[in-house]
């Protein structure tokens, strides 16, 4: 029987009898994650599906598919399990019941409004939806289906964009993200699992899923990295580079976790200039990144951090710098704040 090489530490911290959110798009990764969690006894899940309104009828069909999937699991929970036939059902029995939350967002319009890529706008909208559901349902932990190949691709995307170590460690097995005032705990049990393992799991358990045709579109950077860049690098280097990149990303994530623990609380509305000057330059940048994120400043890059850092320069006369989305950082009375 196909098993998944997940890290037991992830599920050990989140007992099956509690209630959790789970992001389900209808694709193979999230469908496999839902099945896997239910097979482990997670019976109080709230399935969250966001229609991005990018694929017309196909997007609507995705939403109907996920809704029906939830219904099947709940129907299966009411049936007595088969013990003599040896035939395994695609839908394992469970305790409790699964609930369904869905919404939609005009991702294309959001991307134009905020001057974001479609992928970034979609991610922002998903987490806003997750946070709103978390607040309303009083459930602040969500499982998502990111896997080892996703980690490798994200690492390379951030590397090519010139991200520092914080960006290279952007995807962690357990992380907290503050969204619209909600501290959302994000759990990625499949981050040690490769796409091939998920394919085998889906095949063995005969799980149905929705195929997203846009995954083959080479316009998005992630798809180009997945279908062109990684295979090309492996061809010219003559080796499988995924494992080494994955290992580097995991090391970066552990180091990032330690650095974060060394930084002071970043939830205050202002940042002390004196405290910022007292830090080494590397920690200045990291502290400002953490603080800007806490202030819900999006698309924070090296240039934006350096502009804010310049406000602490003793020789500068500048008291105001620009940030993304027409926001600004200002220095006044020994404090830096956002307006």
PDB file of N, CA and C in Angstrom, residues 1-4 31-32 35-36 39 73 88-92 197-208:
ATOM      1  N   UNK A   1       0.848  -1.193   0.000  1.00  0.00           N
ATOM      2  CA  UNK A   1       0.000   0.000   0.000  1.00  0.00           C
ATOM      3  C   UNK A   1       0.884   1.244   0.000  1.00  0.00           C
ATOM      4  N   UNK A   2       0.548   2.207  -0.862  1.00  0.00           N
ATOM      5  CA  UNK A   2       1.357   3.421  -0.997  1.00  0.00           C
ATOM      6  C   UNK A   2       1.241   4.296   0.250  1.00  0.00           C
ATOM      7  N   UNK A   3       2.373   4.651   0.837  1.00  0.00           N
ATOM      8  CA  UNK A   3       2.398   5.575   1.969  1.00  0.00           C
ATOM      9  C   UNK A   3       3.148   6.831   1.556  1.00  0.00           C
ATOM     10  N   UNK A   4       2.961   7.881   2.341  1.00  0.00           N
ATOM     11  CA  UNK A   4       3.606   9.156   2.044  1.00  0.00           C
ATOM     12  C   UNK A   4       4.644   9.446   3.111  1.00  0.00           C
ATOM     13  N   UNK A  31      -6.510  17.176  -3.101  1.00  0.00           N
ATOM     14  CA  UNK A  31      -7.399  16.017  -2.968  1.00  0.00           C
ATOM     15  C   UNK A  31      -6.675  14.900  -2.211  1.00  0.00           C
ATOM     16  N   UNK A  32      -5.394  14.687  -2.522  1.00  0.00           N
ATOM     17  CA  UNK A  32      -4.607  13.681  -1.807  1.00  0.00           C
ATOM     18  C   UNK A  32      -4.452  14.061  -0.337  1.00  0.00           C
ATOM     19  N   UNK A  35      -7.731  13.342   1.563  1.00  0.00           N
ATOM     20  CA  UNK A  35      -7.873  11.897   1.764  1.00  0.00           C
ATOM     21  C   UNK A  35      -6.924  11.400   2.846  1.00  0.00           C
ATOM     22  N   UNK A  36      -5.676  11.853   2.793  1.00  0.00           N
ATOM     23  CA  UNK A  36      -4.652  11.414   3.741  1.00  0.00           C
ATOM     24  C   UNK A  36      -5.013  11.821   5.174  1.00  0.00           C
ATOM     25  N   UNK A  39      -7.859   9.729   6.438  1.00  0.00           N
ATOM     26  CA  UNK A  39      -7.411   8.360   6.733  1.00  0.00           C
ATOM     27  C   UNK A  39      -6.675   8.291   8.068  1.00  0.00           C
ATOM     28  N   UNK A  73     -17.551  12.189   1.231  1.00  0.00           N
ATOM     29  CA  UNK A  73     -16.908  11.795   2.483  1.00  0.00           C
ATOM     30  C   UNK A  73     -17.927  11.717   3.616  1.00  0.00           C
ATOM     31  N   UNK A  88     -10.894  -1.769  -1.068  1.00  0.00           N
ATOM     32  CA  UNK A  88     -10.713  -0.502  -0.365  1.00  0.00           C
ATOM     33  C   UNK A  88     -11.525   0.586  -1.046  1.00  0.00           C
ATOM     34  N   UNK A  89     -12.273   1.319  -0.263  1.00  0.00           N
ATOM     35  CA  UNK A  89     -13.012   2.449  -0.820  1.00  0.00           C
ATOM     36  C   UNK A  89     -12.062   3.626  -1.000  1.00  0.00           C
ATOM     37  N   UNK A  90     -12.341   4.438  -2.013  1.00  0.00           N
ATOM     38  CA  UNK A  90     -11.535   5.655  -2.209  1.00  0.00           C
ATOM     39  C   UNK A  90     -11.797   6.669  -1.116  1.00  0.00           C
ATOM     40  N   UNK A  91     -12.872   6.474  -0.356  1.00  0.00           N
ATOM     41  CA  UNK A  91     -13.262   7.449   0.661  1.00  0.00           C
ATOM     42  C   UNK A  91     -13.256   6.783   2.033  1.00  0.00           C
ATOM     43  N   UNK A  92     -12.212   6.986   2.839  1.00  0.00           N
ATOM     44  CA  UNK A  92     -12.099   6.311   4.138  1.00  0.00           C
ATOM     45  C   UNK A  92     -13.164   6.785   5.112  1.00  0.00           C
ATOM     46  N   UNK A 197       5.385  10.801  -5.634  1.00  0.00           N
ATOM     47  CA  UNK A 197       4.770  10.042  -4.552  1.00  0.00           C
ATOM     48  C   UNK A 197       3.281  10.342  -4.454  1.00  0.00           C
ATOM     49  N   UNK A 198       2.918  11.600  -4.645  1.00  0.00           N
ATOM     50  CA  UNK A 198       1.505  11.979  -4.607  1.00  0.00           C
ATOM     51  C   UNK A 198       0.764  11.339  -5.776  1.00  0.00           C
ATOM     52  N   UNK A 199       1.381  11.334  -6.963  1.00  0.00           N
ATOM     53  CA  UNK A 199       0.772  10.691  -8.128  1.00  0.00           C
ATOM     54  C   UNK A 199       0.495   9.215  -7.847  1.00  0.00           C
ATOM     55  N   UNK A 200       1.474   8.538  -7.230  1.00  0.00           N
ATOM     56  CA  UNK A 200       1.307   7.115  -6.909  1.00  0.00           C
ATOM     57  C   UNK A 200       0.193   6.920  -5.888  1.00  0.00           C
ATOM     58  N   UNK A 201       0.129   7.802  -4.903  1.00  0.00           N
ATOM     59  CA  UNK A 201      -0.903   7.717  -3.858  1.00  0.00           C
ATOM     60  C   UNK A 201      -2.292   7.888  -4.467  1.00  0.00           C
ATOM     61  N   UNK A 202      -2.432   8.892  -5.324  1.00  0.00           N
ATOM     62  CA  UNK A 202      -3.717   9.163  -5.979  1.00  0.00           C
ATOM     63  C   UNK A 202      -4.134   7.979  -6.839  1.00  0.00           C
ATOM     64  N   UNK A 203      -3.173   7.396  -7.547  1.00  0.00           N
ATOM     65  CA  UNK A 203      -3.468   6.262  -8.417  1.00  0.00           C
ATOM     66  C   UNK A 203      -3.902   5.039  -7.616  1.00  0.00           C
ATOM     67  N   UNK A 204      -3.170   4.745  -6.543  1.00  0.00           N
ATOM     68  CA  UNK A 204      -3.508   3.553  -5.756  1.00  0.00           C
ATOM     69  C   UNK A 204      -4.867   3.662  -5.094  1.00  0.00           C
ATOM     70  N   UNK A 205      -5.207   4.849  -4.626  1.00  0.00           N
ATOM     71  CA  UNK A 205      -6.490   5.020  -3.937  1.00  0.00           C
ATOM     72  C   UNK A 205      -7.615   5.433  -4.883  1.00  0.00           C
ATOM     73  N   UNK A 206      -7.303   5.474  -6.168  1.00  0.00           N
ATOM     74  CA  UNK A 206      -8.298   5.775  -7.204  1.00  0.00           C
ATOM     75  C   UNK A 206      -9.035   7.080  -6.907  1.00  0.00           C
ATOM     76  N   UNK A 207      -8.277   8.091  -6.553  1.00  0.00           N
ATOM     77  CA  UNK A 207      -8.878   9.378  -6.209  1.00  0.00           C
ATOM     78  C   UNK A 207      -9.123  10.196  -7.476  1.00  0.00           C
ATOM     79  N   UNK A 208     -10.308  10.734  -7.594  1.00  0.00           N
ATOM     80  CA  UNK A 208     -10.631  11.631  -8.699  1.00  0.00           C
ATOM     81  C   UNK A 208     -10.222  13.054  -8.339  1.00  0.00           C
TER      82      UNK A 208
END
